XYZ file of C-alpha atoms in Angstrom:
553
model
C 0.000 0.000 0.000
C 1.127 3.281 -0.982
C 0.184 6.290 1.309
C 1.933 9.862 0.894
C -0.001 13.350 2.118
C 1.243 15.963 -0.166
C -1.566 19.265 -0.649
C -4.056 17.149 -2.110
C -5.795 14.509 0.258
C -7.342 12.136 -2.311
C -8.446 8.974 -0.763
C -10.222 6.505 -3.074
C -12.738 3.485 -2.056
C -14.255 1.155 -4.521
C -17.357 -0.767 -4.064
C -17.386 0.779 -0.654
C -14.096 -0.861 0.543
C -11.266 0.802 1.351
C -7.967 -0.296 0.893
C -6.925 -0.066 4.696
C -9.702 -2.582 5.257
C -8.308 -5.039 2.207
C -4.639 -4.578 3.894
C -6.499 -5.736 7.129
C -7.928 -8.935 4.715
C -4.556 -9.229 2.713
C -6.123 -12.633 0.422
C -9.596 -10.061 -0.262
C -7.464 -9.944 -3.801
C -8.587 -13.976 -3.862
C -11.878 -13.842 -2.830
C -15.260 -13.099 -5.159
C -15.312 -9.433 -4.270
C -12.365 -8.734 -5.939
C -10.911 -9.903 -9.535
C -7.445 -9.632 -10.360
C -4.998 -7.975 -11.800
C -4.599 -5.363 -9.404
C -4.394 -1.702 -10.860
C -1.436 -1.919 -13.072
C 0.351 1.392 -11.320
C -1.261 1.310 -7.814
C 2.257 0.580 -6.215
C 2.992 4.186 -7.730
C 0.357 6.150 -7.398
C 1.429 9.791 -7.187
C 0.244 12.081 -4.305
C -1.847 10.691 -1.536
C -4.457 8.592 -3.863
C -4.622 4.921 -2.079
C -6.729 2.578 -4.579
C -8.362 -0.303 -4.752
C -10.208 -2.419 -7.906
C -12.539 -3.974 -7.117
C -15.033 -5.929 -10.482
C -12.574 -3.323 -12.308
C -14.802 -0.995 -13.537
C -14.892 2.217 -11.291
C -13.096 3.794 -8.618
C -15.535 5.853 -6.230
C -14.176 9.152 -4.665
C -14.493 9.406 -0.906
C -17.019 11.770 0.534
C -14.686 12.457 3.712
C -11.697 13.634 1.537
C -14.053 15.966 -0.874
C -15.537 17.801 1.587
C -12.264 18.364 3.400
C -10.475 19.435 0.580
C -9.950 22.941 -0.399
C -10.573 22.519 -4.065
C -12.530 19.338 -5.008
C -12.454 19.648 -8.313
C -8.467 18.624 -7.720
C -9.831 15.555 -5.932
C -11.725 14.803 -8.877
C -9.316 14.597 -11.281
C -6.792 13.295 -9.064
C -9.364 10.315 -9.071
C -10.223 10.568 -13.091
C -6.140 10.338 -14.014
C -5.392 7.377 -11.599
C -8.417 5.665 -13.722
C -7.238 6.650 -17.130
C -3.727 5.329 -15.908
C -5.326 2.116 -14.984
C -7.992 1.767 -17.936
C -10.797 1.965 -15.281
C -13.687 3.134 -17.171
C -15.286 5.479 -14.337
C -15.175 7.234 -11.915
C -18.396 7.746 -8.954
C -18.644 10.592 -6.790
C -20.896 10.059 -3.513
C -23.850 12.263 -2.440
C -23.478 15.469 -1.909
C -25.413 18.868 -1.456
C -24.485 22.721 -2.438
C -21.238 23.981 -0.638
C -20.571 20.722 0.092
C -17.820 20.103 -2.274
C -16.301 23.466 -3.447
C -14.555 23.434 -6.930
C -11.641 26.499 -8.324
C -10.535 24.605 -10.964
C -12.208 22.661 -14.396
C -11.890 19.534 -14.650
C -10.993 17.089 -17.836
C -12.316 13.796 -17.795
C -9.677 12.054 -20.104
C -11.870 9.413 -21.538
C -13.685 8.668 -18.520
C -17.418 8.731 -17.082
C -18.454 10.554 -14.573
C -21.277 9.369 -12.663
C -22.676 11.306 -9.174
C -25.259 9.756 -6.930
C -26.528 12.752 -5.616
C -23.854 14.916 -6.593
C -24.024 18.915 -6.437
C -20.419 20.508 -7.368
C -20.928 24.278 -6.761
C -18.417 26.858 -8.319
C -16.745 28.862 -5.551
C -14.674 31.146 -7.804
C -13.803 32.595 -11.155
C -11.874 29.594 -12.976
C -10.558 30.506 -16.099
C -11.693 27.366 -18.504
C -14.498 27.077 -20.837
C -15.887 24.153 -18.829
C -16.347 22.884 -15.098
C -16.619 19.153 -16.405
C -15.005 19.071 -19.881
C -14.812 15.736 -22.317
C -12.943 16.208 -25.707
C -11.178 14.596 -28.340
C -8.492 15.485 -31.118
C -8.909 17.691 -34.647
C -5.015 17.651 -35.133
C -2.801 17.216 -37.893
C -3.000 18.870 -41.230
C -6.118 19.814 -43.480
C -5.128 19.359 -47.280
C -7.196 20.419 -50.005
C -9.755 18.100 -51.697
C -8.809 18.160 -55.064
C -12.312 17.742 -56.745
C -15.473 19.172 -56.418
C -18.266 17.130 -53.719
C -21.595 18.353 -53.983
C -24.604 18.234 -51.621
C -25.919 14.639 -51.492
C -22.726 13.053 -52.504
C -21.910 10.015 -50.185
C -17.866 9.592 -50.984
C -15.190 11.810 -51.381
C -11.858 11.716 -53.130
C -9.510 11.245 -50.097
C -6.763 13.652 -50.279
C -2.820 12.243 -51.001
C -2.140 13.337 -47.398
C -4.904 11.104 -46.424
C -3.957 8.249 -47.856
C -3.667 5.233 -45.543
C -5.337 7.256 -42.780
C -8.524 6.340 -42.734
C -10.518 3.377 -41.987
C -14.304 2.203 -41.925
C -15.132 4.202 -38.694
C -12.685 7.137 -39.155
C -14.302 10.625 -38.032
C -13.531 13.256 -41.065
C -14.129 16.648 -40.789
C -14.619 18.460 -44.297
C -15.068 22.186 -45.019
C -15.227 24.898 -47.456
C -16.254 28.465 -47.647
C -19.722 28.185 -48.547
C -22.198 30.115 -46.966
C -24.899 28.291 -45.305
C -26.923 30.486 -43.245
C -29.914 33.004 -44.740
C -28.930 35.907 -46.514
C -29.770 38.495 -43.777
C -26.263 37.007 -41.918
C -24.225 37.956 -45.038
C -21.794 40.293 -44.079
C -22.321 40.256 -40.534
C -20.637 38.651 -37.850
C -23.301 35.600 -37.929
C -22.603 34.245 -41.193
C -21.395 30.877 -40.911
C -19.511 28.495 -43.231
C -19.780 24.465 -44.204
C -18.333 21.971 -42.252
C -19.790 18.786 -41.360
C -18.392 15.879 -39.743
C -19.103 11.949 -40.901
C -17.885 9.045 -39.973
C -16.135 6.756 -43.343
C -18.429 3.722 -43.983
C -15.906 2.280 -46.157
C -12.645 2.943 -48.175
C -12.935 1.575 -52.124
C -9.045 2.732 -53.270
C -8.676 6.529 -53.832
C -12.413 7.291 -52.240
C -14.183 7.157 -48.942
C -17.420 6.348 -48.683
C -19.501 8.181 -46.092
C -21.941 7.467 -43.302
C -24.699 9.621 -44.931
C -24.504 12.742 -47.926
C -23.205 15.404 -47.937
C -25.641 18.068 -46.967
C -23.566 21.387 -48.171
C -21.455 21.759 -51.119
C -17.504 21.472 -51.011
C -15.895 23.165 -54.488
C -12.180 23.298 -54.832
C -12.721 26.661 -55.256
C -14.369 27.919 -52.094
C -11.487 26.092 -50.546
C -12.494 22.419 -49.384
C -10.575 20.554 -47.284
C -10.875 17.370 -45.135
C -9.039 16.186 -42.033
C -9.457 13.428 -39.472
C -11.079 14.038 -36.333
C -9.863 11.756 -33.178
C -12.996 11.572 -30.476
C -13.556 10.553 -27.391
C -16.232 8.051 -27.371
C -18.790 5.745 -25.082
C -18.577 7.621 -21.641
C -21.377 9.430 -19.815
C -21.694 12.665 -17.135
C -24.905 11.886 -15.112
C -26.552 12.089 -11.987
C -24.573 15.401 -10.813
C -25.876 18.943 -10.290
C -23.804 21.965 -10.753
C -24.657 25.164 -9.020
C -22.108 28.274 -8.488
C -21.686 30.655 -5.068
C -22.086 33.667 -7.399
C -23.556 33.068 -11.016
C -22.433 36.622 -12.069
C -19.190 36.857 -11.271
C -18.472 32.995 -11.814
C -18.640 32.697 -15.881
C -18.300 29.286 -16.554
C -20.098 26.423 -18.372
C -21.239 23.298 -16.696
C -19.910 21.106 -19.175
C -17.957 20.990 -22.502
C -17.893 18.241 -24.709
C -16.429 18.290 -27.707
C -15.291 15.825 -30.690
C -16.880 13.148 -29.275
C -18.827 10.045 -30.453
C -21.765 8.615 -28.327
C -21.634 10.717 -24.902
C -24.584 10.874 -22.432
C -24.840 13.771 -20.345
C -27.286 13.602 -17.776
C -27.119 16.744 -15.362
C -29.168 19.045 -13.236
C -27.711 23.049 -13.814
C -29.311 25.346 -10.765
C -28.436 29.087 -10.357
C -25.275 28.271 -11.950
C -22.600 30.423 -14.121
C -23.192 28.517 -17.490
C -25.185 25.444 -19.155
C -24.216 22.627 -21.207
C -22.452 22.813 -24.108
C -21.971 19.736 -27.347
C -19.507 20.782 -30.007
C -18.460 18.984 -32.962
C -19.972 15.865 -31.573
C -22.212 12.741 -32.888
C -25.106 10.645 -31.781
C -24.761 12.789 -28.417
C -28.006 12.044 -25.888
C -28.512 14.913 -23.370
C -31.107 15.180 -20.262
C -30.797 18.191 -18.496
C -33.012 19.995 -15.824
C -31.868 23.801 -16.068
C -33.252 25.750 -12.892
C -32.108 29.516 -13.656
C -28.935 30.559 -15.095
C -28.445 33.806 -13.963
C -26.762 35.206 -16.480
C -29.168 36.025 -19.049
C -27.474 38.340 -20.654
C -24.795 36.757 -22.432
C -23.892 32.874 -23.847
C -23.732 31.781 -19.993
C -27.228 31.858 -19.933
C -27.822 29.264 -22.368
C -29.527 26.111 -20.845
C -27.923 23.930 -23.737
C -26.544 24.211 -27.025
C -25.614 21.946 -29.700
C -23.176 23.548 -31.714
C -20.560 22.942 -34.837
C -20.685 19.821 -37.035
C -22.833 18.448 -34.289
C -25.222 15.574 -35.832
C -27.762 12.911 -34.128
C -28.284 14.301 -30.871
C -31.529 13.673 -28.478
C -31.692 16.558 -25.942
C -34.106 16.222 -23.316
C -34.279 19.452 -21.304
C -36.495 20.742 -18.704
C -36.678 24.403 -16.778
C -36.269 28.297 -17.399
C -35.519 31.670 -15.958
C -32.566 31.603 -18.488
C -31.234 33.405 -21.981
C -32.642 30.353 -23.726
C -33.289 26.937 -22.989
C -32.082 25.752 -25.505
C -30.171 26.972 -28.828
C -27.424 25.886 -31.214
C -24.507 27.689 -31.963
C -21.112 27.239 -34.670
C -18.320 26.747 -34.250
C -16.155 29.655 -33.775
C -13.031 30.336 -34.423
C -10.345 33.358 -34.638
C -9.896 34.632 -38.353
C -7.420 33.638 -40.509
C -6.512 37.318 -41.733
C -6.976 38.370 -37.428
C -10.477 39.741 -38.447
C -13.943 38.991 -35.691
C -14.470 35.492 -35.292
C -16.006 33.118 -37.868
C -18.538 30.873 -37.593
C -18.409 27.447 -38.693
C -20.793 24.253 -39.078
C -24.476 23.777 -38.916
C -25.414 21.083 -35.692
C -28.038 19.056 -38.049
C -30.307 16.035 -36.893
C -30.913 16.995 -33.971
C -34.284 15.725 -31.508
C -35.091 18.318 -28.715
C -37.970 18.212 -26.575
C -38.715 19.334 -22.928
C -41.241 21.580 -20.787
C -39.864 25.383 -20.622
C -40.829 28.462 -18.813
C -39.103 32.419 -19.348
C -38.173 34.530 -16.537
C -38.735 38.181 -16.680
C -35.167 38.747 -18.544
C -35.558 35.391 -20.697
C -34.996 35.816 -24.277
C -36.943 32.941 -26.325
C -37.742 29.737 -24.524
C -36.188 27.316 -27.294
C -33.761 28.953 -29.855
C -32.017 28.488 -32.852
C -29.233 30.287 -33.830
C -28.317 30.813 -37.659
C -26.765 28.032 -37.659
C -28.106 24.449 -37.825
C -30.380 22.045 -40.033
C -32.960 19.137 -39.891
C -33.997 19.918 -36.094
C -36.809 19.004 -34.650
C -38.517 20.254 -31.792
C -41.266 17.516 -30.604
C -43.620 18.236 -28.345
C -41.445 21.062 -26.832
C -43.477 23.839 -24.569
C -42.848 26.880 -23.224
C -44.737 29.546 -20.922
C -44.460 33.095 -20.126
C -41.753 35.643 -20.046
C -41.169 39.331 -20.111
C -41.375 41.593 -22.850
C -38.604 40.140 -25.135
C -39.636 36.553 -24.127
C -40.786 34.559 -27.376
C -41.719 30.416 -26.938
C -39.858 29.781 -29.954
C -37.368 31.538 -32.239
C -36.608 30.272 -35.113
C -33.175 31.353 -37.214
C -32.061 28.483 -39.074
C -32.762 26.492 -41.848
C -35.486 23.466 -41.940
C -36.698 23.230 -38.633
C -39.883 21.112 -37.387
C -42.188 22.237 -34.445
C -44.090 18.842 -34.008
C -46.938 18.973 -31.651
C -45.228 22.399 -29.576
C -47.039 24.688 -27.287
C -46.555 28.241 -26.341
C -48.634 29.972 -23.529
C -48.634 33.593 -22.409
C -45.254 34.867 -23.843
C -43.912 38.189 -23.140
C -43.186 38.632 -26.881
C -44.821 36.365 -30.159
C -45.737 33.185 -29.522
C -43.591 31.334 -32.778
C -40.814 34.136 -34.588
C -39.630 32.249 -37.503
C -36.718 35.514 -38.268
C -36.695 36.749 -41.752
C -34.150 36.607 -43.940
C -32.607 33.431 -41.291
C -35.689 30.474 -41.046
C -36.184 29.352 -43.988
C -38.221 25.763 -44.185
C -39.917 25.878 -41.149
C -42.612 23.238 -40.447
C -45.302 23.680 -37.990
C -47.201 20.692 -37.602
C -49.862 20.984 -34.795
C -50.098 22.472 -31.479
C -50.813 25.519 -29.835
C -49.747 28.945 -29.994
C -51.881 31.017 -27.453
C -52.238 34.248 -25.183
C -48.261 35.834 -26.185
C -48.528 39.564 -25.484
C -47.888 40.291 -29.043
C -48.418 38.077 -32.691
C -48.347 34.339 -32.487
C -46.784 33.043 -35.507
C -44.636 35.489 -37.351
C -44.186 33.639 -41.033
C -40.653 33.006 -43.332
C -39.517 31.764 -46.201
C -40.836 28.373 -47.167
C -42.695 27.693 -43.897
C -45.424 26.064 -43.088
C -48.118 25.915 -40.400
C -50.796 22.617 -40.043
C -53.304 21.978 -38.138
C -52.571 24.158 -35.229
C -54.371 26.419 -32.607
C -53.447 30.365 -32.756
C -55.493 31.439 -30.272
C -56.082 34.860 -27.628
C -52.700 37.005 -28.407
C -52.498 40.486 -28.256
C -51.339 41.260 -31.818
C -52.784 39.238 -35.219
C -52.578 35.541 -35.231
C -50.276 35.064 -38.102
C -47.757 37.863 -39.811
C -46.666 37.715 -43.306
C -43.890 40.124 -44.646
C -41.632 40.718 -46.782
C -39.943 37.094 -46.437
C -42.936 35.038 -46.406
C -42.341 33.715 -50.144
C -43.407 30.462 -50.212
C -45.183 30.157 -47.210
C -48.352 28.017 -46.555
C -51.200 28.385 -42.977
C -53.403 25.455 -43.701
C -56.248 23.659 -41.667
C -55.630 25.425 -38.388
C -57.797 27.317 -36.046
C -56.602 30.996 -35.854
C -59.328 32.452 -33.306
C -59.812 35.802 -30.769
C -56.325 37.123 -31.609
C -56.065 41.037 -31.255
C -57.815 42.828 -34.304
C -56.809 40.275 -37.358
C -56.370 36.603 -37.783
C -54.020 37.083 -40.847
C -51.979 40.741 -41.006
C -50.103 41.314 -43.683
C -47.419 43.681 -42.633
C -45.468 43.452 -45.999
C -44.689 45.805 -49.008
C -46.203 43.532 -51.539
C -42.608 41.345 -51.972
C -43.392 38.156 -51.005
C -44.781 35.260 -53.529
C -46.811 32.675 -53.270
C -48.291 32.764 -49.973
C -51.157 30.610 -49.712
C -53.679 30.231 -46.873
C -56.033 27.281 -47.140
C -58.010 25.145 -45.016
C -58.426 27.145 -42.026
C -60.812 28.434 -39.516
C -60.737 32.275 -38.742
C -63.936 32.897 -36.894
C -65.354 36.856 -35.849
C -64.989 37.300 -32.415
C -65.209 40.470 -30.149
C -61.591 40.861 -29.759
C -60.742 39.401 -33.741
C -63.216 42.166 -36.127
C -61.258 40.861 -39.031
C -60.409 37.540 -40.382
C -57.299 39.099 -43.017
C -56.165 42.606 -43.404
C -54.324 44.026 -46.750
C -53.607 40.656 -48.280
C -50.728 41.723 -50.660
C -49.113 39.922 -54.023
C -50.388 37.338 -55.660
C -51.484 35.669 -52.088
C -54.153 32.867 -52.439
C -56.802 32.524 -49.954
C -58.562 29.206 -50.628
C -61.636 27.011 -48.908
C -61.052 29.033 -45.433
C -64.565 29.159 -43.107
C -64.679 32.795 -41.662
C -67.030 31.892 -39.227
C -69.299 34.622 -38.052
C -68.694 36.797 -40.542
C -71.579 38.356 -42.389
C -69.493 37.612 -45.585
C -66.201 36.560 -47.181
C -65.605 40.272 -48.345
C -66.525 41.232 -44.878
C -63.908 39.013 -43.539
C -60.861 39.859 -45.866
C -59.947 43.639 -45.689
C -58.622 45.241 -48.441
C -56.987 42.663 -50.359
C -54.678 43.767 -53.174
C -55.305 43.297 -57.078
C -53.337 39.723 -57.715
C -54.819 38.099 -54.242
C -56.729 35.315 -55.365
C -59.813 34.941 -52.903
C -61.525 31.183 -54.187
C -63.903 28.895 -52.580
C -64.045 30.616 -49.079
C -67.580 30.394 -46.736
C -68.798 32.878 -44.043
C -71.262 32.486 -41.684
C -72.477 30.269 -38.555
C-alpha cells in the first residue's frame, strides 16, 4: 500500500471498501469481491491517492476527503487520471449537497465517465476554462485540399494524397469549405457561418471514402475544401450530478464541454449556476438536463444547452427556465485567418429536442435556434411566459420542425420564424396562445398545419416581406387582437397561400385578413361569423386570389 499526504488529500474506495480494510484482509485480492490484476500502477500512485479495484470498472471518490479538501475539483481529477492510468472506465462521486464540495478549478475527464449519486459541485470562484466538467477529443494534424469538387448529397469523397492510408471504416472526417450556409440576412455580418460537417467513413474503395450519410452542403475546390481526421472521445457518460455556483455573475463558466466526441450521455441538473451545457463537434450525443435559472441572461452563460458545430444525431431532453434560452445551437467559432472577428463554422443538423420550458422576466426565447443548424426538430417542446422580449420559440435556421409544440402567455410572439434566417420551417400541430404580441410570425418556405393560434395580443399570423413560399393550412386561428391574418409586408413576397383554415369573428378578432398583398391565395377558409367573405378579408390587393371561401355560422 502506498500512502503519501502531499496538498491534495485524495483517498479513493471502490465498491465501498477501502484499501486499509483489504490490507487488514490481505487474500480479499482472492476472494469473489475482488478480480485480479490489481491496478497496473497502484504501487505508484502519485500524491496521496490509495486505490483499490474492485469488479474493475470504477473507482468511487471518498465523501470524507471531498468535503475536506480545499478545491474538489483537484480531488476529482486526481481520481479521473489514476483511472485513465489504470484503464478503469469510471469514476463515482458520492452524495453530496451545495457547498458541500467546493470546486476552483475545471476539470478534464480524459476518456472517462463521470457518474454522481446525488452529486451537487458548486463553483466557488472565477476559474478561467471554458468548462467545469469538460470531455474532448483530437482535430489535429493537417487539413489538405480536396482536389475535386463534392456536392450536396454526394456520399464519398476523393480522399486527399495526405490522407492516404489514414482512414478506416469508422474514421471521423471533418470536411469544409467556404460556402455560406446560413440566410442571406447574416451575409456580411458577424453571424454568417460556413460548411463543415463531420461523418464518420463507412468504407474505403481505393482513392475514395465512402460516407456514413450525404453530404448536406457543397464542397468546391474553389471555395477552398478541405478534409481532415477528427480523433474523439467516445462511449462515456456525465450523469446524476448537479452543478450550481456561489455567485452566477461573477463565476462565468459552463457546466460542461464536450467536444469531438462520439456517443456521450450527459445527464445533469444546472441550478443558479454560471453557465449550461455545451456539445460541439460531436455525434449521436443524448442529453437530459433539468436547467433551474442561469443567472446570467445576458450573455452565452445563460444558455440552458446548445448543440453547436458539425454536431449531428443528438436527443436533448431538457427541462426548466428563468434563463437566456433553454435551448439553442450555436457554430463553431473560431479566430480569423486574416486576425479579423471570429467566424462561424458548421451547422449542428439532426438533432431531436424536446422538454417543458418556462421564461423569466429577462428570458430571451424559450427554445432557440441560432443561424446556424439544419434538420432539427422540436417535438412536443413547450414553453410559458416571459417578459417583454420573451418569445416560446425563435426560429433562425434552416429546416426546422415544431411537431406537436405549445406556447402559452409569452412576453413577446408566440412562434418568430426571423426573416431573412428560417427558412423551411414546419409547424405541424399544437398551440400557440395568449403571447402579449403576434403568435406566428411567417418566413420563407414555412409552413403551419393543423394548429391552434389562439387569444394574443397582436394578429394571429404575420406575413412580410420574407414570407415567399409560405403556406397556414387547416388550423384554427381564433380571438387574436384585431386580425387573424396581417399582412405587414410591401407587396414582396410570392406565393403565400392560406387554405383550409378556420378564422372565426370574435369580439376581440373584427377581421379575419387585413391588406392581403401579391399574388397571395386565400382558398376554402370558413370565416365563421362573418356576415361575408368580403366582410372578412380587408382590403386585399389586385393579384390576391380569394376562391372557394364560406362565411357564416
Amino acid at each position: 500500500m502506498v500512502r503519501r499526504t502531499p496538498s491534495r488529500r485524495a483517498f479513493l474506495r471502490l465498491g465501498g471498501v477501502s484499501l486499509a480494510a483489504a490490507a487488514l484482509a490481505p487474500h480479499a485480492f482472492g476472494s469473489t469481491a475482488f478480480t485480479d490484476p490489481r491496478p497496473a500502477r497502484l504501487a505508484s500512485r502519485p500524491g496521496s491517492i490509495t486505490l483499490l479495484s474492485s469488479l474493475g470498472n470504477r473507482y468511487i471518490v471518498d465523501r470524507a476527503t471531498l468535503l475536506a479538501a480545499p478545491d474538489a475539483s483537484s480531488v476529482i481529477q486526481d481520481a479521473i487520471d489514476a483511472a485513465a492510468a489504470d484503464g478503469i472506465p469510471t469514476v463515482e462521486l458520492p452524495p453530496g449537497d451545495p457547498d458541500d464540495y467546493a470546486c476552483h478549478s475545471a476539470v478534464h475527464l480524459k476518456g472517462r465517465s463521470l457518474i454522481g449519486v446525488g452529486t451537487t459541485l458548486t463553483v466557488g470562484s472565477a476559474i478561467p476554462a471554458r468548462a467545469l466538467l469538460n470531455a474532448s477529443g483530437i482535430t489535429g494534424g493537417s487539413k489538405p485540399s480536396l482536389n475535386e469538387d463534392h456536392g450536396s448529397g454526394s456520399t464519398r469523397i476523393r480522399i486527399p494524397d495526405e490522407l492516404r492510408g489514414s482512414m478506416a471504416a469508422g474514421t471521423v472526417l471533418g470536411i469544409e469549405a467556404r460556402v455560406q450556409t446560413t440566410g442571406p440576412a447574416t451575409t456580411g455580418t458577424g453571424q454568417q457561418g460556413w460548411a463543415f460537417e463531420m461523418h464518420q467513413v463507412d468504407r474505403v474503395r481505393g482513392p475514395f471514402a465512402y460516407l456514413d450519410e450525404p453530404l448536406i452542403w457543397d464542397y468546391p475546390v474553389a471555395a477552398g475544401a478541405r478534409a481532415f481526421i477528427i480523433q474523439p472521445v467516445s462511449d462515456f457518460a456525465i450523469e446524476g450530478i448537479r452543478i450550481t455556483a456561489t455567485d452566477a455573475h461573477s463565476q462565468p463558466i459552463r457546466g460542461v464541454l464536450v467536444r469531438e466526441a462520439i456517443r456521450p450521455t450527459i445527464d445533469v441538473a444546472l441550478l443558479d449556476a454560471g453557465g449550461g451545457v455545451l456539445v460541439l463537434n460531436s455525434m449521436h450525443s443524448t442529453i437530459r438536463a433539468q436547467v433551474d435559472a442561469l443567472p446570467r441572461y445576458y450573455d452565452e452563460f445563460g444558455y440552458g444547452v446548445v448543440i453547436a458545430g458539425a454536431s449531428a444525431y443528438a436527443t436533448a431532453e431538457v427541462n426548466g427556465g428563468n434563463c437566456r434560452h433553454l435551448f439553442s445551437t450555436l457554430a463553431d467559432e473560431r479566430p480569423s485567418p486574416t486576425g479579423g472577428a471570429n467566424e462561424q463554422w458548421g451547422d449542428p443538423r439532426h438533432l431531436v429536442v424536446r422538454g417543458s420550458g418556462w421564461a423569466g422576466p429577462d428570458s430571451l426565447a424559450v427554445w432557440d435556434t441560432h443561424p446556424y443548424g439544419y434538420d432539427i426538430t422540436f417535438d412536443r417542446c413547450d414553453a410559458h411566459g416571459g417578459g417583454s422580449d420573451a418569445a416560446g420559440f425563435q426560429i433562425r435556421n434552416r429546416n426546422v420542425a415544431l411537431s406537436q409544440c405549445s406556447s402559452t402567455s409569452a412576453g413577446n410572439v408566440a412562434a418568430r420564424l426571423a426573416p431573412g434566417q428560417a427558412s423551411g420551417v414546419r409547424i405541424t400541430g399544437g398551440s400557440f396562445t395568449g403571447a402579449a404580441r403576434a403568435g406566428i410570425g411567417l418566413a420563407a418556405g414555412c409552413s403551419v398545419s393543423g394548429a391552434t393560434i389562439r387569444g394574443n395580443g397582436e394578429a394571429g399570423i404575420i406575413v412580410n416581406d420574407e414570407s415567399t413560399q409560405a403556406t397556414v393550412a387547416n388550423s384554427l386561428i381564433e380571438s387574436n387582437a384585431g386580425f387573424g391574418v396581417q399582412d405587414q409586408s410591401s407587396g414582396e413576397h410570392t406565393g403565400v397561400l392560406l387554405e383550409g383554415n378556420t378564422i372565426p369573428y370574435s369580439d376581440t378578432q373584427h377581421l379575419g385578413v387585413l391588406l392581403p398583398q401579391s399574388d397571395m391565395i386565400i382558398r376554402e377558409n370558413h370565416f365563421r361569423g362573418f356576415a361575408s367573405v368580403d366582410a372578412a378579408i380587408h382590403q386585399p390587393g389586385p393579384n390576391v386570389q380569394i376562391v372557394n371561401n364560406t362565411a357564416g355560422a
